[in-house]
Coordinates of C-alpha atoms in Angstrom, one line a residue:
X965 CA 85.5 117.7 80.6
X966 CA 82.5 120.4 81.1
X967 CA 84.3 124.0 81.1
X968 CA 83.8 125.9 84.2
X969 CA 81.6 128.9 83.1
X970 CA 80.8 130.6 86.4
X971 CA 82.2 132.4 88.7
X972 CA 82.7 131.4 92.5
X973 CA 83.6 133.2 95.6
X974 CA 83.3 131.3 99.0
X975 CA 83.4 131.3 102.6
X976 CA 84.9 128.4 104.5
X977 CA 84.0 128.4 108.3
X978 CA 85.8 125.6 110.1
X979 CA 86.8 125.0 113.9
X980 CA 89.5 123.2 116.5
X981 CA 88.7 121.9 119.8
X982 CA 92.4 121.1 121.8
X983 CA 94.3 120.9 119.5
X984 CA 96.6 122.8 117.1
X985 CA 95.7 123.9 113.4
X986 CA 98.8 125.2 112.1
X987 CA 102.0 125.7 114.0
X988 CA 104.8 128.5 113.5
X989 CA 108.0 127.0 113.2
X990 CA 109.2 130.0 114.1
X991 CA 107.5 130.4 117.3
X992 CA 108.1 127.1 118.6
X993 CA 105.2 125.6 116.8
X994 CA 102.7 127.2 118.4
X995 CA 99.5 128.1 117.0
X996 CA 99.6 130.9 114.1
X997 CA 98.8 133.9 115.4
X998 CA 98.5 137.7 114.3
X999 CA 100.7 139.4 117.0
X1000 CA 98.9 142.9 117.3
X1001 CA 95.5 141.4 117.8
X1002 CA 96.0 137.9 119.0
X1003 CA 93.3 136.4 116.6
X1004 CA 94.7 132.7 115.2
X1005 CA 95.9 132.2 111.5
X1006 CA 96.0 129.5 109.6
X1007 CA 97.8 129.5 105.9
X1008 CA 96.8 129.2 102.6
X1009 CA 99.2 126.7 102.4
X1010 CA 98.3 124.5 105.3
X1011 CA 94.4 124.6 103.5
X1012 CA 96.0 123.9 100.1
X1013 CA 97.9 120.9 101.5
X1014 CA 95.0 119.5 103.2
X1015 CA 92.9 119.8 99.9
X1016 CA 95.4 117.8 97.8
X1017 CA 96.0 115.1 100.4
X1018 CA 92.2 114.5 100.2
X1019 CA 91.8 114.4 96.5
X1020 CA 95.0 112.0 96.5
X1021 CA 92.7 109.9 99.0
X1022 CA 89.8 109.8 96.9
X1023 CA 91.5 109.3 93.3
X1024 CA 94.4 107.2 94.6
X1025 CA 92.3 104.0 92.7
X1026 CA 92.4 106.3 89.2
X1027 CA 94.9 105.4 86.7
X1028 CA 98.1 107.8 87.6
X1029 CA 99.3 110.5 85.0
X1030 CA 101.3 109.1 82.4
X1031 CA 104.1 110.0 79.7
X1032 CA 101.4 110.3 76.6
X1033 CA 101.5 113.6 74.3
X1034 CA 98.8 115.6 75.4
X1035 CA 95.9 114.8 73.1
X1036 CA 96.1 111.1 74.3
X1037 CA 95.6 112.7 77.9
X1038 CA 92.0 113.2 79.7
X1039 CA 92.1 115.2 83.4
X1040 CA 94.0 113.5 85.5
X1041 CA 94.3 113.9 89.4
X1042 CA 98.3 112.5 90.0
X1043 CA 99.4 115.6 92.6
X1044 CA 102.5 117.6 91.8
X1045 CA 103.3 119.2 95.2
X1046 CA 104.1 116.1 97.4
X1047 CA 106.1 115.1 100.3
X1048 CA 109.8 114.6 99.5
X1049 CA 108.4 115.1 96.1
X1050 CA 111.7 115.6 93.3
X1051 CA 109.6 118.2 91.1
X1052 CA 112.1 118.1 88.2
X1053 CA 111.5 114.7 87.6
X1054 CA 107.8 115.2 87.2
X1055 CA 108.2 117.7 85.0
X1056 CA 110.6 116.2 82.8
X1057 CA 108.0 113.9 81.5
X1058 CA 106.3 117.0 80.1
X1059 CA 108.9 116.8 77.6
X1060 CA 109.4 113.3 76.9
X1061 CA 105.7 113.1 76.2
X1062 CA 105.6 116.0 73.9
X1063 CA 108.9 115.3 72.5
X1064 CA 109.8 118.5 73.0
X1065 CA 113.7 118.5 72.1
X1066 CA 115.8 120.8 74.9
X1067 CA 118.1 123.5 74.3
X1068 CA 121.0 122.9 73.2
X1069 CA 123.6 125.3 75.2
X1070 CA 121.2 125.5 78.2
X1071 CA 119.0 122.1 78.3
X1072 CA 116.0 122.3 79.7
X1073 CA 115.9 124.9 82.1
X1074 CA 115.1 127.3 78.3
X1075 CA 111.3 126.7 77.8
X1076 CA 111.3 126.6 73.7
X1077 CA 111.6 129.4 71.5
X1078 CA 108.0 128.1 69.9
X1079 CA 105.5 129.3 71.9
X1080 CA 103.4 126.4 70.7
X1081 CA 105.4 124.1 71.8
X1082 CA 106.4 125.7 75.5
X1083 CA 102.4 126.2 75.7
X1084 CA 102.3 122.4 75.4
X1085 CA 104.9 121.5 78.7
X1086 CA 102.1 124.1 80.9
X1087 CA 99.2 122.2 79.0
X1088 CA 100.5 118.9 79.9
X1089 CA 101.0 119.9 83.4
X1090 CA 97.5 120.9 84.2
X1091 CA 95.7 117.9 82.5
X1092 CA 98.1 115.5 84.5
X1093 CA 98.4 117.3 87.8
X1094 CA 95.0 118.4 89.9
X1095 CA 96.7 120.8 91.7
X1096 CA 98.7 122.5 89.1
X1097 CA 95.5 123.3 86.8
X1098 CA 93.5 124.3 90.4
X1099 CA 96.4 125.9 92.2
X1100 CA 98.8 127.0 89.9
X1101 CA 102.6 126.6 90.2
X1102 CA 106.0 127.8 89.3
X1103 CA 107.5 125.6 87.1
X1104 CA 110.6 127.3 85.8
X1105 CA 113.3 125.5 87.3
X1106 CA 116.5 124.6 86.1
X1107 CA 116.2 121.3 85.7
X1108 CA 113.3 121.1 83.4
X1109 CA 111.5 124.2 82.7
X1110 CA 107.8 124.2 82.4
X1111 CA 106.7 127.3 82.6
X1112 CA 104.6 129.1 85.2
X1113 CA 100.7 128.7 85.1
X1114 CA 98.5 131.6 87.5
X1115 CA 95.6 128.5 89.0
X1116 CA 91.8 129.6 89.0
X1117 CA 91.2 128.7 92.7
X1118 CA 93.1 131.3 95.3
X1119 CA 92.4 130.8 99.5
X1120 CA 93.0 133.6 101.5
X1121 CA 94.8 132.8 105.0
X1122 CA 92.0 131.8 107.8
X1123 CA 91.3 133.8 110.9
X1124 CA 89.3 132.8 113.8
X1125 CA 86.2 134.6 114.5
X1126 CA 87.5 135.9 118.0
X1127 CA 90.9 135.9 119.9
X1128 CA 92.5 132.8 120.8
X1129 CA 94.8 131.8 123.8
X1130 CA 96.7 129.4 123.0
X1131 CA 97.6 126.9 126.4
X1132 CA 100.8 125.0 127.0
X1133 CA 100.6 121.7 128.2
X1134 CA 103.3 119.7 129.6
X1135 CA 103.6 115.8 129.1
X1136 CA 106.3 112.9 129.8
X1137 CA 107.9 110.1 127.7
X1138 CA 108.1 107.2 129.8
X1139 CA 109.8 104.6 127.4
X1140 CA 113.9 104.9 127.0
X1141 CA 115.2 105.0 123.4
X1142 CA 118.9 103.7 123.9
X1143 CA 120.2 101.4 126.8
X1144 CA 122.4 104.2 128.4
X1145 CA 119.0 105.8 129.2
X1146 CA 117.8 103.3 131.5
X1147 CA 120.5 104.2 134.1
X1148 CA 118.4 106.6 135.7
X1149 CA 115.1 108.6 135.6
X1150 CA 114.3 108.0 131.8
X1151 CA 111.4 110.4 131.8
X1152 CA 111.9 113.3 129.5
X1153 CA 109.7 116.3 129.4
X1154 CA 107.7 117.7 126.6
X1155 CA 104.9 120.3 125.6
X1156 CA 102.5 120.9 123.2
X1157 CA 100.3 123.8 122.1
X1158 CA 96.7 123.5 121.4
X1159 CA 94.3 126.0 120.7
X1160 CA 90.8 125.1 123.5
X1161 CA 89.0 126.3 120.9
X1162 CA 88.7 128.2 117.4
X1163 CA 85.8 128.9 114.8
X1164 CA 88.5 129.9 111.9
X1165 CA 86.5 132.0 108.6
X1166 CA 88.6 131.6 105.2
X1167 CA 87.6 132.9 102.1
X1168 CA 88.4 131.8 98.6
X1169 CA 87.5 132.3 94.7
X1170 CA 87.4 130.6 91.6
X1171 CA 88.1 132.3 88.8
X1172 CA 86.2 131.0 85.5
X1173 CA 88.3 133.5 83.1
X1174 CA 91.7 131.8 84.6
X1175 CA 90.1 128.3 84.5
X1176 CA 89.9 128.4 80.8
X1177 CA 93.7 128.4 80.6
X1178 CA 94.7 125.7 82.9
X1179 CA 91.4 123.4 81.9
X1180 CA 89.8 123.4 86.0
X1181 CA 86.4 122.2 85.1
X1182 CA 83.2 121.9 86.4
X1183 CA 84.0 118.0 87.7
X1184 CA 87.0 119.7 89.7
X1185 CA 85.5 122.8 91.1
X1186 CA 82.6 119.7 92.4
X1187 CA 85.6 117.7 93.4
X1188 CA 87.3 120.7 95.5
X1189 CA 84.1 121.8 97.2
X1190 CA 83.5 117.8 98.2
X1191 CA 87.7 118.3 99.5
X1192 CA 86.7 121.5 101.3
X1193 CA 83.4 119.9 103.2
X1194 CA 85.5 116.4 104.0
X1195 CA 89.1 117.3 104.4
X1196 CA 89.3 117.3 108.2
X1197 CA 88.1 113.7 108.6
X1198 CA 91.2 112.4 106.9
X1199 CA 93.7 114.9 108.8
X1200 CA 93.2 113.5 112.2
X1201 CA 96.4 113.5 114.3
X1202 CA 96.9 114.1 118.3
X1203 CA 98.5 117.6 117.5
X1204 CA 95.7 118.8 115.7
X1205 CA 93.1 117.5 118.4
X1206 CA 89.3 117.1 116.9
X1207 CA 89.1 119.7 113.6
X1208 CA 85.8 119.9 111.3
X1209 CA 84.5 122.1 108.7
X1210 CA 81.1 123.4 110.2
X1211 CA 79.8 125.6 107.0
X1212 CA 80.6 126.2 103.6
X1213 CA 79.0 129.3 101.9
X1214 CA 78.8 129.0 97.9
X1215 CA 78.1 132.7 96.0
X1216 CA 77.8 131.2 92.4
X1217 CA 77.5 134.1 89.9
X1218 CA 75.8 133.7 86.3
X1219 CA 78.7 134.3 84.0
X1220 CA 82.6 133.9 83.7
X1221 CA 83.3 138.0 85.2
X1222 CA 81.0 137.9 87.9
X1223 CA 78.2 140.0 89.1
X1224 CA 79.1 141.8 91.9
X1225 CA 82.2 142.4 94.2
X1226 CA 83.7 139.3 96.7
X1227 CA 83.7 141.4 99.4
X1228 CA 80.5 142.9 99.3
X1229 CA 78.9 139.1 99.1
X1230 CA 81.2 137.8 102.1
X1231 CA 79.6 140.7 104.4
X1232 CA 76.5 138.9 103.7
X1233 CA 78.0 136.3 106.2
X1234 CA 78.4 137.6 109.7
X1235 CA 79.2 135.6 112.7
X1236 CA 78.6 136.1 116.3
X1237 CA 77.9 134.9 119.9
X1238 CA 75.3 132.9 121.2
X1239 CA 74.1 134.6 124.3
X1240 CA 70.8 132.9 125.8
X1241 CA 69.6 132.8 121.9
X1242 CA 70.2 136.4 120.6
X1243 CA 72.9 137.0 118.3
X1244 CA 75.5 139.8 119.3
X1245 CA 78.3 140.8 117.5
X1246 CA 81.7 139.3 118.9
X1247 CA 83.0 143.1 119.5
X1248 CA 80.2 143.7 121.7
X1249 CA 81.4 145.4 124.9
X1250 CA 78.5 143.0 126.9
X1251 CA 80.5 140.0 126.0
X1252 CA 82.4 140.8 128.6
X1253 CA 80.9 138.9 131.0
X1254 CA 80.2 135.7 128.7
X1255 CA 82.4 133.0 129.3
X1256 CA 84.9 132.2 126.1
X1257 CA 83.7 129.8 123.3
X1258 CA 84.3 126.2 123.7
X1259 CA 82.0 124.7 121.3
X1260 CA 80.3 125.9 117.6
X1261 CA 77.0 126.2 119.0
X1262 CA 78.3 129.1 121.6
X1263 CA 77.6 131.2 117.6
X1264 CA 75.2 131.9 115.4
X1265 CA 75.9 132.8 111.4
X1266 CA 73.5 134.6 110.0
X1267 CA 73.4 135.2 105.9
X1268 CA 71.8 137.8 104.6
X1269 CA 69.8 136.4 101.0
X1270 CA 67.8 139.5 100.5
X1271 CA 68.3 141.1 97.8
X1272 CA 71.0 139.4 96.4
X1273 CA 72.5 140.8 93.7
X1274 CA 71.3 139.7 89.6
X1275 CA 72.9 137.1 88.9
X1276 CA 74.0 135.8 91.9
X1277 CA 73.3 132.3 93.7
X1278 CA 74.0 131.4 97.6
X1279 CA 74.2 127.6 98.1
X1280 CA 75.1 126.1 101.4
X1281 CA 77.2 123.4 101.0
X1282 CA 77.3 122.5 104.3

């Protein structure tokens, strides 16, 4: 596979329309939200999860990972991190493919004293497991120690563009779910937070330096940009109402360190309202007469491409 050689920093735009993007257990589910500013939130980990669900859809037909040592191995895209997933398990077969003998006063929870051979259990990990060579993980459990490996691609937590206000809506359950229940009125009364509507902005990176170590090549970075513009179509449930990534802004620098600083190349990309055609800044004290967003089109984005600096690319994505 093509070693990643560049340096990436992104900016994901994406939006909800009634529905809810990522609820707070511990505020009832309702939509994330920063509580001195009201502006929504939406994890890292909620993004991350929607990323590998897609590239399990997409590679599902691929052979899975399997127990071979791992020079017999190309990249495969089996996903560590999955639902009710028993991680030991997976990462026992690092050793059984490496025949990497355990410990014998502690098992395997003692990575080997060779750092040749504990280098192998990460190694194996990250050519097996998509989102352990893009991600990263923490693999140093008791039950079969693998090590920990830092992942090329990092997502920062999304925010939405403007405050939110999140509505409550009430609803009813009109079928009975034991016999007793049909004695009298067997409607029961629910709720459910949405969001009317959000234009969320996350940012992330890709990190060629770190992508040497856990093998991320160019085929994946191509594979998580394609997860990045597509994600939402395959995430459609009634709690998360209609959800779609509207723009995906690619700053592609020329070698492995980079070329200039993220956050000098994300204020390149600056987002405000749509009145009657003329951009204004969403802090504009005039907006407060504008009635609130409800649709994508009530912004514009604007990205500045002059003067970029040597060495750096913009690609739209999307």
């Amino acid at each position: 596979m093509t070693t990643l050689a560049n340096r990436y920093d992104f900016v994901l735009l994406f939006e909800v329309v009634n529905g809810n993007p990522n609820g707070d257990p511990d505020a009832g589910n309702l939509p994330r939200m920063d509580p001195e500013t009201n502006f929504g939130l939406v994890s890292d980990v909620s993004l991350k999860r929607k990323i590998r669900n897609y590239v399990s859809f997409a590679k599902g037909d691929e052979p899975p990972a399997t127990d071979k040592p791992l020079e017999d191995l190309g990249q495969r895209y089996e996903i560590f991190v999955t639902e009710r997933a028993i991680l030991d398990q997976k990462q026992r077969r690092a050793w059984t493919a490496n025949a990497v003998q355990p410990d014998k006063k502690e098992g395997y929870s003692r990575l080997p004293k060779e750092d040749a051979e504990a280098r192998k259990l990460s190694d194996w990990m990250c050519a097996n497991f998509f989102d352990v060579r893009t991600f990263g993980a923490v693999m140093s459990t008791k039950g079969a120690n693998c090590g920990q490996v830092r992942g090329p691609v990092q997502l920062t937590f999304a925010s939405s563009v403007e405050q939110i206000m999140p509505a409550e809506i009430t609803i009813t359950r009109m079928a009975a779910t034991t016999e007793d229940e049909t004695k009298g009125d067997i409607r029961t009364m629910g709720r459910k937070h949405i969001v009317p509507y959000g234009l969320y902005r996350a940012h992330g990176f890709i990190s060629a330096k770190l992508a040497e170590r856990t093998g991320f090549s160019e085929a994946d970075k191509e594979l998580l940009f394609e997860a990045l513009v597509t994600m939402f179509e395959h995430d459609r449930s009634a709690a998360r109402g209609e959800m779609a990534t509207r723009k995906l802004i690619v700053f592609k620098h020329d070698c492995a360190l980079g070329k200039a600083p993220a956050h000098a190349l994300f204020d390149r990309v600056r987002i405000g309202r749509n009145v009657d055609g003329e951009f204004r800044a969403v802090d504009d004290p005039r907006l407060g007469n504008v009635p609130p967003a409800r649709k994508f089109s009530d912004y514009i984005v604007t990205i500045d491409r002059d003067n970029l600096p040597a060495g750096v690319d913009l690609i739209e994505r999307l």
